[in-house]
PDB file of C-alpha atoms in Angstrom:
ATOM      1  CA  MET N  25     -27.320  95.921 -52.355  1.00 76.00           C
ATOM      2  CA  LYS N  26     -26.980  92.306 -53.515  1.00 81.00           C
ATOM      3  CA  ALA N  27     -29.330  91.089 -50.774  1.00 80.00           C
ATOM      4  CA  ALA N  28     -31.996  93.621 -51.724  1.00 83.00           C
ATOM      5  CA  SER N  29     -31.658  92.730 -55.388  1.00 85.00           C
ATOM      6  CA  ALA N  30     -31.992  89.015 -54.618  1.00 84.00           C
ATOM      7  CA  LEU N  31     -35.098  89.668 -52.507  1.00 86.00           C
ATOM      8  CA  TYR N  32     -36.720  91.688 -55.291  1.00 88.00           C
ATOM      9  CA  ARG N  33     -35.985  88.916 -57.793  1.00 89.00           C
ATOM     10  CA  LEU N  34     -37.478  86.374 -55.398  1.00 89.00           C
ATOM     11  CA  LEU N  35     -40.626  88.443 -54.912  1.00 90.00           C
ATOM     12  CA  GLY N  36     -40.849  89.230 -58.628  1.00 90.00           C
ATOM     13  CA  ASP N  37     -42.440  85.848 -59.336  1.00 93.00           C
ATOM     14  CA  GLU N  38     -46.249  85.718 -59.325  1.00 94.00           C
ATOM     15  CA  ALA N  39     -46.406  82.146 -58.012  1.00 94.00           C
ATOM     16  CA  ARG N  40     -44.221  82.971 -55.018  1.00 95.00           C
ATOM     17  CA  LEU N  41     -46.306  86.044 -54.235  1.00 96.00           C
ATOM     18  CA  ARG N  42     -49.469  83.936 -54.401  1.00 95.00           C
ATOM     19  CA  LEU N  43     -47.888  81.378 -52.061  1.00 96.00           C
ATOM     20  CA  LEU N  44     -46.987  84.075 -49.554  1.00 96.00           C
ATOM     21  CA  ARG N  45     -50.499  85.529 -49.697  1.00 96.00           C
ATOM     22  CA  VAL N  46     -52.117  82.125 -49.054  1.00 97.00           C
ATOM     23  CA  LEU N  47     -49.654  81.257 -46.293  1.00 97.00           C
ATOM     24  CA  SER N  48     -50.247  84.584 -44.554  1.00 96.00           C
ATOM     25  CA  ARG N  49     -53.764  83.354 -43.734  1.00 96.00           C
ATOM     26  CA  ASP N  50     -53.101  79.812 -42.489  1.00 97.00           C
ATOM     27  CA  ARG N  51     -50.664  76.900 -42.586  1.00 97.00           C
ATOM     28  CA  PHE N  52     -50.864  74.412 -45.436  1.00 98.00           C
ATOM     29  CA  ASN N  53     -48.940  71.408 -46.715  1.00 97.00           C
ATOM     30  CA  VAL N  54     -47.701  71.030 -50.296  1.00 97.00           C
ATOM     31  CA  THR N  55     -50.694  68.916 -51.367  1.00 96.00           C
ATOM     32  CA  GLU N  56     -53.140  71.539 -50.105  1.00 97.00           C
ATOM     33  CA  LEU N  57     -51.170  74.325 -51.766  1.00 98.00           C
ATOM     34  CA  THR N  58     -51.152  72.572 -55.148  1.00 97.00           C
ATOM     35  CA  GLY N  59     -54.952  72.360 -54.987  1.00 97.00           C
ATOM     36  CA  ILE N  60     -55.411  75.975 -53.901  1.00 96.00           C
ATOM     37  CA  LEU N  61     -52.980  77.458 -56.410  1.00 96.00           C
ATOM     38  CA  GLY N  62     -53.439  75.040 -59.300  1.00 96.00           C
ATOM     39  CA  LEU N  63     -49.690  74.547 -59.632  1.00 96.00           C
ATOM     40  CA  ALA N  64     -47.710  71.334 -60.013  1.00 97.00           C
ATOM     41  CA  GLN N  65     -46.332  69.771 -56.835  1.00 97.00           C
ATOM     42  CA  SER N  66     -42.757  70.151 -58.065  1.00 97.00           C
ATOM     43  CA  GLY N  67     -43.254  73.865 -58.673  1.00 96.00           C
ATOM     44  CA  VAL N  68     -44.838  74.473 -55.291  1.00 97.00           C
ATOM     45  CA  SER N  69     -42.010  72.587 -53.577  1.00 97.00           C
ATOM     46  CA  ARG N  70     -39.369  74.513 -55.511  1.00 95.00           C
ATOM     47  CA  HIS N  71     -40.937  77.887 -54.703  1.00 96.00           C
ATOM     48  CA  LEU N  72     -41.364  76.957 -51.028  1.00 97.00           C
ATOM     49  CA  GLY N  73     -37.711  75.964 -50.875  1.00 95.00           C
ATOM     50  CA  MET N  74     -36.654  79.322 -52.252  1.00 94.00           C
ATOM     51  CA  LEU N  75     -38.921  81.204 -49.843  1.00 95.00           C
ATOM     52  CA  LYS N  76     -37.698  79.093 -46.927  1.00 95.00           C
ATOM     53  CA  GLU N  77     -34.061  79.706 -47.842  1.00 93.00           C
ATOM     54  CA  ALA N  78     -34.762  83.446 -47.864  1.00 93.00           C
ATOM     55  CA  GLY N  79     -36.333  83.229 -44.414  1.00 93.00           C
ATOM     56  CA  LEU N  80     -39.803  84.222 -45.630  1.00 94.00           C
ATOM     57  CA  VAL N  81     -41.459  80.867 -44.877  1.00 96.00           C
ATOM     58  CA  ALA N  82     -41.057  78.484 -41.960  1.00 96.00           C
ATOM     59  CA  GLU N  83     -41.875  74.805 -41.945  1.00 96.00           C
ATOM     60  CA  GLU N  84     -43.480  72.784 -39.180  1.00 96.00           C
ATOM     61  CA  LYS N  85     -43.671  69.000 -39.134  1.00 96.00           C
ATOM     62  CA  ASP N  86     -46.892  67.458 -37.838  1.00 94.00           C
ATOM     63  CA  GLY N  87     -46.963  63.685 -38.088  1.00 93.00           C
ATOM     64  CA  ALA N  88     -46.302  62.637 -41.668  1.00 94.00           C
ATOM     65  CA  PHE N  89     -46.946  66.130 -43.050  1.00 94.00           C
ATOM     66  CA  THR N  90     -44.861  69.273 -43.275  1.00 96.00           C
ATOM     67  CA  TYR N  91     -46.791  72.512 -43.015  1.00 97.00           C
ATOM     68  CA  TYR N  92     -45.627  75.928 -44.129  1.00 97.00           C
TER      69      TYR N  92
END
């Protein structure tokens, strides 16, 4: 029950839902995501960290960039 509750809280944020929707179409790095979503870099990074910790987003390093 705690896991389900935590997942619902995680998905209850509009910014995280928007991130998941964008990332379902292609891979992007944080800089690209800030431009697409109009959010601050720190916010995008924080939300990606939460989604990654929950296993909803994977990261892939390509040269100097990390893509999600």
